[in-house]
Amino acid sequence: MNRRNFIRLAGGGTIAAATVGTLAACGAVGTHYPAEAVEAWQGPVGHTEVRRRAVAYAITAPNPHNLQPWLVDLREEGVITLRTDRERVLPHTDPLGRQILIGHGAFLELLVMALAQQGVASQVQLWPQGELPPALKDWDDRPVARITLQPGGQPDPLFAQVLLRRTPKADFDTTRPVAPEQLACLLASTPAIPQPRLHIGGTVADDQLPALRTLCWESAQVELLTPRTMMESIHLTRVGPAEILRHRDGISINTPFVRAVTALGMFDRTQPPAEGSAAYKSAMGRFEGHSRTAMGFVWITGPNTRSDQIQAGRAYVRLQLQATALGVGMHPMSQAVQEFAEMAPHFERAHQLVLGQPAPRTPHDATVQMFCRIGYPQTEAPATPRRPLEKMLVT
């Protein structure tokens, strides 16, 4: 970092505060995303064809870094073929592609639910041309799933929560504990299709929370302080309405302070933020707050084959829909279960705390597929931007 940038960053707090005031006076500061960027959350407006309507709901599925890594092929009549957009993956934080496939499972579950809502049943065939290779770098364009439409779908009660589902990326209210009864209701939610290889668990016990909070915070620091993983997030960060609307993906930040820092040229996205800089403090503070205010945790565990990763995603989105129905916020804290080398000690610790056993050595060993904090958000979480439906369709 050169001297000029250091001076700009060192004085950033005062300058940014003044800029926020100026922007506010001009009516330019707001925290809402542009309406067009979140129009997907209005449902399939203008779409009448059954498959397109179902896909319009499915693209609201949770997915890592909001990459929306789905390609949907509609060229075969009565069939939906789901593939991975290989330009939308995370080679540094998700080198095995496990999290990407969990996002595909969430998409698939919402797709099946949206078809059923229209009276259409689904015959789902995973890996019709064989599973994707173990390493992300070796992936090709073979399909993840082939969904054949059939008559007779039955509406799912959780479908009512699909467009209401949000992921709260903010501190939880520490004055509102999650009652054990609420956790029990959440964990009792059952998948539409039984998945006996998976287990859903969780805790709100006071004697267990400190160690899990510490795991979240320490593993987040590893991701933030490892240059290549931090840069992966920085490259996907969209600041302010113009960037959010242009990309409609990635990590959206629309807070006045970060917008001011960016406007002043103090958020350098060509390198990791320097220790002590405004961007560094902002990122660290955000993850520390998320970890410290976790009022409970839920997790999904099971084997780690490609099919199990898909099923974990299907189970996860149903779990989050159930949380929505209960009024509980659920936010993945995925750092400790990421498979890049620097995370190995925390990966091991996560498995000891959750499963009471060592980290998996083979795909058939139990692994922690999802690890999430729960609590009550202090403010309403915004809808997350989504790209236009047509961008994901192969027609």
Short mmCIF file of C-alpha atoms in Angstrom, two decimals:
data_model
loop_
_atom_site.label_atom_id
_atom_site.label_comp_id
_atom_site.label_asym_id
_atom_site.label_seq_id
_atom_site.Cartn_x
_atom_site.Cartn_y
_atom_site.Cartn_z
CA MET A 1 0.00 0.00 0.00
CA ASN A 2 1.46 3.37 -0.95
CA ARG A 3 1.63 6.38 1.34
CA ARG A 4 -1.22 8.25 -0.33
CA ASN A 5 -3.64 5.36 0.10
CA PHE A 6 -2.52 4.91 3.70
CA ILE A 7 -3.28 8.56 4.50
CA ARG A 8 -6.68 8.33 2.81
CA LEU A 9 -7.56 5.22 4.80
CA ALA A 10 -6.23 6.52 8.10
CA GLY A 11 -8.41 9.60 7.86
CA GLY A 12 -11.32 7.73 6.36
CA GLY A 13 -13.60 7.73 9.36
CA THR A 14 -13.96 11.51 9.52
CA ILE A 15 -14.09 12.02 5.76
CA ALA A 16 -16.58 9.20 5.24
CA ALA A 17 -18.80 10.55 8.00
CA ALA A 18 -18.82 13.95 6.33
CA THR A 19 -19.61 12.36 2.97
CA VAL A 20 -22.50 10.39 4.47
CA GLY A 21 -23.92 13.67 5.75
CA THR A 22 -23.59 15.27 2.33
CA LEU A 23 -25.24 12.33 0.61
CA ALA A 24 -28.07 12.34 3.12
CA ALA A 25 -28.64 16.05 2.62
CA CYS A 26 -29.00 15.39 -1.10
CA GLY A 27 -31.42 12.56 -0.48
CA ALA A 28 -28.96 10.05 -1.97
CA VAL A 29 -28.60 7.71 1.00
CA GLY A 30 -30.91 4.74 1.34
CA THR A 31 -30.54 1.13 2.31
CA HIS A 32 -33.16 -0.36 -0.01
CA TYR A 33 -32.06 -2.22 -3.10
CA PRO A 34 -33.31 -1.02 -6.51
CA ALA A 35 -36.76 -2.51 -7.12
CA GLU A 36 -35.74 -4.13 -10.40
CA ALA A 37 -32.89 -6.00 -8.68
CA VAL A 38 -35.31 -7.77 -6.32
CA GLU A 39 -38.28 -8.18 -8.66
CA ALA A 40 -37.91 -11.98 -8.51
CA TRP A 41 -39.42 -11.85 -5.02
CA GLN A 42 -42.72 -10.73 -6.54
CA GLY A 43 -43.13 -14.17 -8.09
CA PRO A 44 -43.46 -15.19 -11.75
CA VAL A 45 -45.13 -12.00 -12.95
CA GLY A 46 -45.85 -12.24 -16.67
CA HIS A 47 -44.93 -15.92 -16.98
CA THR A 48 -47.69 -18.36 -17.91
CA GLU A 49 -45.82 -21.51 -18.99
CA VAL A 50 -45.68 -24.05 -16.15
CA ARG A 51 -41.95 -24.69 -16.23
CA ARG A 52 -40.98 -21.02 -16.44
CA ARG A 53 -43.29 -20.21 -13.55
CA ALA A 54 -41.65 -22.91 -11.45
CA VAL A 55 -38.14 -21.72 -12.32
CA ALA A 56 -39.16 -18.16 -11.41
CA TYR A 57 -39.78 -19.36 -7.86
CA ALA A 58 -36.71 -21.60 -7.77
CA ILE A 59 -34.25 -18.77 -8.52
CA THR A 60 -35.01 -17.32 -5.08
CA ALA A 61 -33.21 -20.33 -3.55
CA PRO A 62 -30.35 -19.66 -1.11
CA ASN A 63 -26.92 -20.24 -2.63
CA PRO A 64 -23.29 -19.46 -1.71
CA HIS A 65 -22.19 -15.84 -2.21
CA ASN A 66 -25.45 -15.32 -4.13
CA LEU A 67 -23.74 -16.60 -7.27
CA GLN A 68 -26.98 -18.10 -8.63
CA PRO A 69 -24.96 -20.86 -10.36
CA TRP A 70 -27.85 -22.47 -12.22
CA LEU A 71 -28.38 -23.17 -15.90
CA VAL A 72 -31.88 -24.42 -16.70
CA ASP A 73 -32.43 -26.22 -20.01
CA LEU A 74 -36.04 -26.16 -21.26
CA ARG A 75 -35.39 -27.42 -24.79
CA GLU A 76 -36.91 -30.86 -24.12
CA GLU A 77 -40.69 -30.71 -23.89
CA GLY A 78 -42.06 -31.69 -20.47
CA VAL A 79 -38.57 -31.80 -18.95
CA ILE A 80 -36.36 -29.41 -16.98
CA THR A 81 -32.62 -30.15 -17.02
CA LEU A 82 -30.49 -28.47 -14.36
CA ARG A 83 -26.79 -27.80 -14.92
CA THR A 84 -24.07 -25.77 -13.22
CA ASP A 85 -22.89 -22.47 -14.64
CA ARG A 86 -19.16 -23.13 -14.35
CA GLU A 87 -18.43 -19.40 -14.48
CA ARG A 88 -20.29 -19.03 -11.16
CA VAL A 89 -18.33 -21.13 -8.70
CA LEU A 90 -15.97 -20.48 -5.75
CA PRO A 91 -12.64 -22.19 -6.46
CA HIS A 92 -10.92 -20.78 -3.37
CA THR A 93 -13.49 -21.07 -0.58
CA ASP A 94 -15.31 -24.06 -2.08
CA PRO A 95 -12.63 -26.00 -4.00
CA LEU A 96 -14.64 -29.23 -4.02
CA GLY A 97 -17.88 -27.58 -5.15
CA ARG A 98 -19.82 -28.93 -2.17
CA GLN A 99 -21.48 -25.62 -1.30
CA ILE A 100 -22.36 -24.96 -4.94
CA LEU A 101 -24.20 -28.28 -5.09
CA ILE A 102 -26.03 -27.53 -1.84
CA GLY A 103 -27.29 -24.42 -3.63
CA HIS A 104 -28.44 -26.65 -6.49
CA GLY A 105 -30.33 -28.82 -4.02
CA ALA A 106 -32.13 -25.77 -2.63
CA PHE A 107 -33.05 -24.71 -6.18
CA LEU A 108 -34.30 -28.21 -6.97
CA GLU A 109 -36.52 -28.35 -3.87
CA LEU A 110 -38.16 -25.00 -4.64
CA LEU A 111 -38.61 -26.07 -8.27
CA VAL A 112 -40.41 -29.25 -7.21
CA MET A 113 -42.57 -27.31 -4.75
CA ALA A 114 -43.47 -24.70 -7.38
CA LEU A 115 -44.47 -27.39 -9.87
CA ALA A 116 -46.59 -29.14 -7.25
CA GLN A 117 -48.33 -25.86 -6.51
CA GLN A 118 -49.50 -25.91 -10.14
CA GLY A 119 -50.73 -29.51 -9.90
CA VAL A 120 -47.65 -30.99 -11.52
CA ALA A 121 -45.65 -33.85 -10.00
CA SER A 122 -41.91 -34.28 -10.58
CA GLN A 123 -39.80 -37.30 -11.30
CA VAL A 124 -36.29 -36.23 -10.28
CA GLN A 125 -33.29 -38.10 -11.65
CA LEU A 126 -29.97 -36.98 -10.17
CA TRP A 127 -26.82 -37.27 -12.28
CA PRO A 128 -28.38 -38.73 -15.45
CA GLN A 129 -24.92 -38.73 -17.08
CA GLY A 130 -22.92 -39.54 -13.94
CA GLU A 131 -21.73 -37.52 -10.95
CA LEU A 132 -19.48 -34.50 -11.29
CA PRO A 133 -15.80 -35.15 -10.46
CA PRO A 134 -14.52 -34.65 -6.88
CA ALA A 135 -12.55 -31.47 -7.65
CA LEU A 136 -14.21 -28.32 -8.92
CA LYS A 137 -11.46 -27.72 -11.47
CA ASP A 138 -12.44 -30.94 -13.28
CA TRP A 139 -16.14 -30.17 -13.66
CA ASP A 140 -17.80 -30.32 -17.08
CA ASP A 141 -21.31 -29.55 -18.32
CA ARG A 142 -22.98 -32.86 -17.39
CA PRO A 143 -26.43 -32.28 -15.82
CA VAL A 144 -27.02 -32.25 -12.09
CA ALA A 145 -30.65 -33.33 -12.45
CA ARG A 146 -33.31 -34.15 -15.00
CA ILE A 147 -36.84 -33.36 -13.85
CA THR A 148 -39.69 -34.96 -15.78
CA LEU A 149 -43.13 -33.37 -15.34
CA GLN A 150 -46.07 -35.64 -14.53
CA PRO A 151 -49.70 -35.01 -13.52
CA GLY A 152 -50.75 -35.12 -9.87
CA GLY A 153 -48.65 -32.73 -7.79
CA GLN A 154 -49.92 -31.89 -4.29
CA PRO A 155 -49.28 -28.39 -2.85
CA ASP A 156 -46.73 -28.21 -0.03
CA PRO A 157 -47.72 -26.16 3.06
CA LEU A 158 -44.25 -24.59 3.18
CA PHE A 159 -44.69 -23.11 -0.29
CA ALA A 160 -46.46 -20.12 1.31
CA GLN A 161 -43.07 -19.08 2.77
CA VAL A 162 -41.04 -19.19 -0.47
CA LEU A 163 -41.30 -15.49 -1.38
CA LEU A 164 -41.14 -14.44 2.28
CA ARG A 165 -37.87 -16.27 3.01
CA ARG A 166 -34.92 -14.04 3.88
CA THR A 167 -31.37 -14.62 5.14
CA PRO A 168 -30.63 -12.08 7.91
CA LYS A 169 -27.02 -10.94 7.54
CA ALA A 170 -27.05 -8.74 10.64
CA ASP A 171 -26.69 -9.03 14.39
CA PHE A 172 -29.44 -10.83 16.25
CA ASP A 173 -31.28 -9.43 19.27
CA THR A 174 -29.41 -10.74 22.32
CA THR A 175 -32.33 -9.86 24.60
CA ARG A 176 -34.52 -12.45 22.84
CA PRO A 177 -33.35 -16.03 23.36
CA VAL A 178 -34.68 -18.76 21.11
CA ALA A 179 -36.86 -20.97 23.30
CA PRO A 180 -36.12 -24.72 23.32
CA GLU A 181 -39.70 -25.25 22.17
CA GLN A 182 -39.08 -23.10 19.09
CA LEU A 183 -35.94 -25.05 18.29
CA ALA A 184 -37.87 -28.31 18.66
CA CYS A 185 -40.53 -27.08 16.21
CA LEU A 186 -37.83 -26.08 13.77
CA LEU A 187 -35.98 -29.38 13.97
CA ALA A 188 -39.23 -31.33 13.68
CA SER A 189 -39.84 -30.03 10.16
CA THR A 190 -39.63 -33.05 7.91
CA PRO A 191 -38.61 -33.19 4.25
CA ALA A 192 -41.26 -33.90 1.64
CA ILE A 193 -39.15 -36.87 0.55
CA PRO A 194 -37.52 -38.79 3.46
CA GLN A 195 -33.73 -38.47 3.52
CA PRO A 196 -32.62 -41.04 6.11
CA ARG A 197 -28.92 -40.44 5.45
CA LEU A 198 -29.19 -36.85 6.73
CA HIS A 199 -29.60 -35.63 10.30
CA ILE A 200 -30.85 -32.21 11.38
CA GLY A 201 -29.75 -31.06 14.82
CA GLY A 202 -29.22 -27.93 16.83
CA THR A 203 -28.85 -26.29 20.23
CA VAL A 204 -29.85 -23.23 22.21
CA ALA A 205 -28.16 -24.50 25.40
CA ASP A 206 -26.23 -21.82 27.29
CA ASP A 207 -23.34 -24.18 28.00
CA GLN A 208 -22.86 -25.00 24.31
CA LEU A 209 -23.22 -21.60 22.67
CA PRO A 210 -19.89 -19.99 23.70
CA ALA A 211 -17.73 -22.62 21.99
CA LEU A 212 -19.83 -22.51 18.81
CA ARG A 213 -19.76 -18.70 18.73
CA THR A 214 -15.99 -18.79 19.10
CA LEU A 215 -15.76 -21.31 16.26
CA CYS A 216 -17.75 -18.96 14.01
CA TRP A 217 -15.62 -15.93 14.79
CA GLU A 218 -12.24 -17.66 14.58
CA SER A 219 -13.07 -19.42 11.31
CA ALA A 220 -14.43 -16.19 9.82
CA GLN A 221 -11.11 -14.52 10.59
CA VAL A 222 -9.30 -17.24 8.65
CA GLU A 223 -11.40 -16.58 5.56
CA LEU A 224 -10.98 -12.81 5.92
CA LEU A 225 -7.21 -12.97 6.49
CA THR A 226 -6.41 -15.49 3.74
CA PRO A 227 -5.76 -13.25 0.72
CA ARG A 228 -7.18 -15.48 -2.02
CA THR A 229 -10.41 -16.30 -0.13
CA MET A 230 -10.90 -12.68 0.90
CA MET A 231 -10.40 -11.54 -2.69
CA GLU A 232 -12.98 -14.05 -3.87
CA SER A 233 -15.55 -12.21 -1.74
CA ILE A 234 -14.27 -8.76 -2.68
CA HIS A 235 -14.61 -9.52 -6.39
CA LEU A 236 -18.25 -10.42 -5.76
CA THR A 237 -19.05 -7.37 -3.62
CA ARG A 238 -21.58 -4.93 -5.10
CA VAL A 239 -21.72 -1.53 -3.42
CA GLY A 240 -24.58 0.90 -3.91
CA PRO A 241 -27.68 0.86 -6.11
CA ALA A 242 -25.90 1.18 -9.46
CA GLU A 243 -23.61 -1.83 -8.93
CA ILE A 244 -26.36 -3.89 -7.34
CA LEU A 245 -28.67 -3.27 -10.27
CA ARG A 246 -25.95 -3.89 -12.86
CA HIS A 247 -24.93 -7.28 -11.45
CA ARG A 248 -27.94 -8.47 -9.42
CA ASP A 249 -25.79 -11.14 -7.78
CA GLY A 250 -22.94 -11.43 -5.30
CA ILE A 251 -22.63 -9.74 -1.92
CA SER A 252 -24.75 -6.59 -1.92
CA ILE A 253 -23.81 -3.73 0.40
CA ASN A 254 -25.98 -0.63 0.39
CA THR A 255 -25.18 0.97 3.75
CA PRO A 256 -24.37 4.70 3.73
CA PHE A 257 -20.93 4.29 5.34
CA VAL A 258 -19.64 1.69 2.87
CA ARG A 259 -21.08 3.64 -0.04
CA ALA A 260 -19.28 6.76 1.20
CA VAL A 261 -15.99 4.89 1.62
CA THR A 262 -16.36 3.52 -1.90
CA ALA A 263 -17.24 6.94 -3.34
CA LEU A 264 -14.05 8.35 -1.84
CA GLY A 265 -11.98 5.62 -3.45
CA MET A 266 -11.08 4.18 -0.06
CA PHE A 267 -12.44 0.69 -0.78
CA ASP A 268 -9.69 -0.72 -2.96
CA ARG A 269 -11.03 -3.89 -4.53
CA THR A 270 -7.76 -4.89 -6.18
CA GLN A 271 -6.22 -6.24 -2.98
CA PRO A 272 -7.27 -7.41 0.49
CA PRO A 273 -7.99 -4.50 2.85
CA ALA A 274 -5.04 -3.41 4.94
CA GLU A 275 -5.19 -4.16 8.64
CA GLY A 276 -6.66 -1.15 10.42
CA SER A 277 -8.35 0.27 7.32
CA ALA A 278 -12.03 1.19 7.24
CA ALA A 279 -12.84 -1.79 4.98
CA TYR A 280 -10.90 -4.16 7.25
CA LYS A 281 -12.65 -2.93 10.39
CA SER A 282 -16.04 -3.08 8.68
CA ALA A 283 -15.60 -6.71 7.57
CA MET A 284 -14.18 -7.85 10.89
CA GLY A 285 -16.84 -6.06 12.88
CA ARG A 286 -19.63 -7.55 10.80
CA PHE A 287 -18.52 -11.15 11.29
CA GLU A 288 -17.69 -10.66 14.95
CA GLY A 289 -21.19 -9.29 15.52
CA HIS A 290 -22.78 -12.17 13.64
CA SER A 291 -20.85 -14.66 15.75
CA ARG A 292 -21.30 -12.95 19.11
CA THR A 293 -25.08 -12.53 18.74
CA ALA A 294 -25.87 -16.10 17.66
CA MET A 295 -28.70 -17.22 19.95
CA GLY A 296 -28.57 -20.83 18.84
CA PHE A 297 -27.30 -23.05 16.07
CA VAL A 298 -28.75 -25.63 13.71
CA TRP A 299 -26.89 -28.01 11.44
CA ILE A 300 -27.34 -30.67 8.80
CA THR A 301 -24.98 -33.64 8.84
CA GLY A 302 -24.62 -36.80 6.77
CA PRO A 303 -22.42 -38.47 4.17
CA ASN A 304 -20.61 -36.33 1.63
CA THR A 305 -21.33 -37.88 -1.75
CA ARG A 306 -22.51 -35.63 -4.56
CA SER A 307 -26.08 -36.87 -4.15
CA ASP A 308 -25.95 -36.25 -0.40
CA GLN A 309 -24.83 -32.68 -1.05
CA ILE A 310 -27.88 -32.14 -3.25
CA GLN A 311 -30.18 -33.67 -0.64
CA ALA A 312 -28.62 -31.49 2.06
CA GLY A 313 -29.57 -28.43 0.00
CA ARG A 314 -33.14 -29.68 -0.35
CA ALA A 315 -33.35 -30.21 3.39
CA TYR A 316 -31.73 -26.85 4.16
CA VAL A 317 -34.16 -24.73 2.18
CA ARG A 318 -37.09 -26.51 3.83
CA LEU A 319 -35.50 -25.84 7.21
CA GLN A 320 -35.20 -22.16 6.38
CA LEU A 321 -38.78 -22.02 5.13
CA GLN A 322 -39.88 -23.54 8.43
CA ALA A 323 -37.81 -20.94 10.29
CA THR A 324 -39.57 -18.25 8.27
CA ALA A 325 -42.95 -19.64 9.29
CA LEU A 326 -41.83 -19.57 12.95
CA GLY A 327 -40.46 -16.04 12.73
CA VAL A 328 -36.89 -17.18 13.45
CA GLY A 329 -33.90 -15.85 11.52
CA MET A 330 -31.44 -18.39 10.11
CA HIS A 331 -28.06 -17.43 8.66
CA PRO A 332 -25.40 -19.89 7.42
CA MET A 333 -21.98 -19.52 9.05
CA SER A 334 -20.21 -21.66 6.49
CA GLN A 335 -16.59 -20.73 7.10
CA ALA A 336 -15.73 -23.54 9.54
CA VAL A 337 -16.99 -26.24 7.17
CA GLN A 338 -15.13 -25.00 4.10
CA GLU A 339 -12.50 -27.35 2.67
CA PHE A 340 -9.58 -25.04 1.81
CA ALA A 341 -6.25 -25.81 3.49
CA GLU A 342 -6.00 -22.89 5.92
CA MET A 343 -9.39 -23.78 7.42
CA ALA A 344 -8.37 -27.34 8.35
CA PRO A 345 -8.03 -26.82 12.14
CA HIS A 346 -11.45 -25.19 12.37
CA PHE A 347 -12.97 -27.78 10.04
CA GLU A 348 -11.74 -30.43 12.47
CA ARG A 349 -13.05 -28.45 15.46
CA ALA A 350 -16.49 -28.06 13.85
CA HIS A 351 -16.84 -31.82 13.50
CA GLN A 352 -15.71 -32.41 17.06
CA LEU A 353 -18.23 -29.89 18.44
CA VAL A 354 -21.18 -30.93 16.27
CA LEU A 355 -20.60 -34.66 15.71
CA GLY A 356 -18.20 -35.52 18.51
CA GLN A 357 -15.89 -37.23 16.05
CA PRO A 358 -13.01 -36.41 13.68
CA ALA A 359 -13.52 -34.68 10.37
CA PRO A 360 -14.44 -37.04 7.49
CA ARG A 361 -11.76 -38.87 5.56
CA THR A 362 -13.97 -40.36 2.82
CA PRO A 363 -17.20 -39.20 1.13
CA HIS A 364 -19.10 -41.84 3.08
CA ASP A 365 -18.07 -40.49 6.49
CA ALA A 366 -20.43 -38.11 8.26
CA THR A 367 -19.70 -34.44 7.59
CA VAL A 368 -21.27 -31.15 8.59
CA GLN A 369 -23.05 -30.04 5.43
CA MET A 370 -24.70 -26.90 6.84
CA PHE A 371 -23.95 -24.91 10.00
CA CYS A 372 -26.18 -21.93 10.75
CA ARG A 373 -26.79 -19.44 13.53
CA ILE A 374 -30.35 -18.67 14.57
CA GLY A 375 -31.97 -15.80 16.43
CA TYR A 376 -34.33 -12.88 16.05
CA PRO A 377 -33.22 -10.09 13.69
CA GLN A 378 -33.40 -6.56 15.08
CA THR A 379 -34.53 -5.22 11.69
CA GLU A 380 -36.27 -6.80 8.74
CA ALA A 381 -33.82 -8.50 6.40
CA PRO A 382 -33.97 -7.30 2.78
CA ALA A 383 -34.66 -9.55 -0.17
CA THR A 384 -31.48 -10.54 -1.98
CA PRO A 385 -31.00 -9.43 -5.60
CA ARG A 386 -31.58 -11.96 -8.35
CA ARG A 387 -30.58 -11.93 -12.00
CA PRO A 388 -33.33 -11.93 -14.62
CA LEU A 389 -34.87 -15.33 -15.22
CA GLU A 390 -33.88 -15.28 -18.89
CA LYS A 391 -30.20 -15.14 -17.94
CA MET A 392 -30.44 -18.64 -16.45
CA LEU A 393 -32.50 -20.32 -19.15
CA VAL A 394 -31.22 -22.41 -22.05
CA THR A 395 -34.05 -22.36 -24.58
#
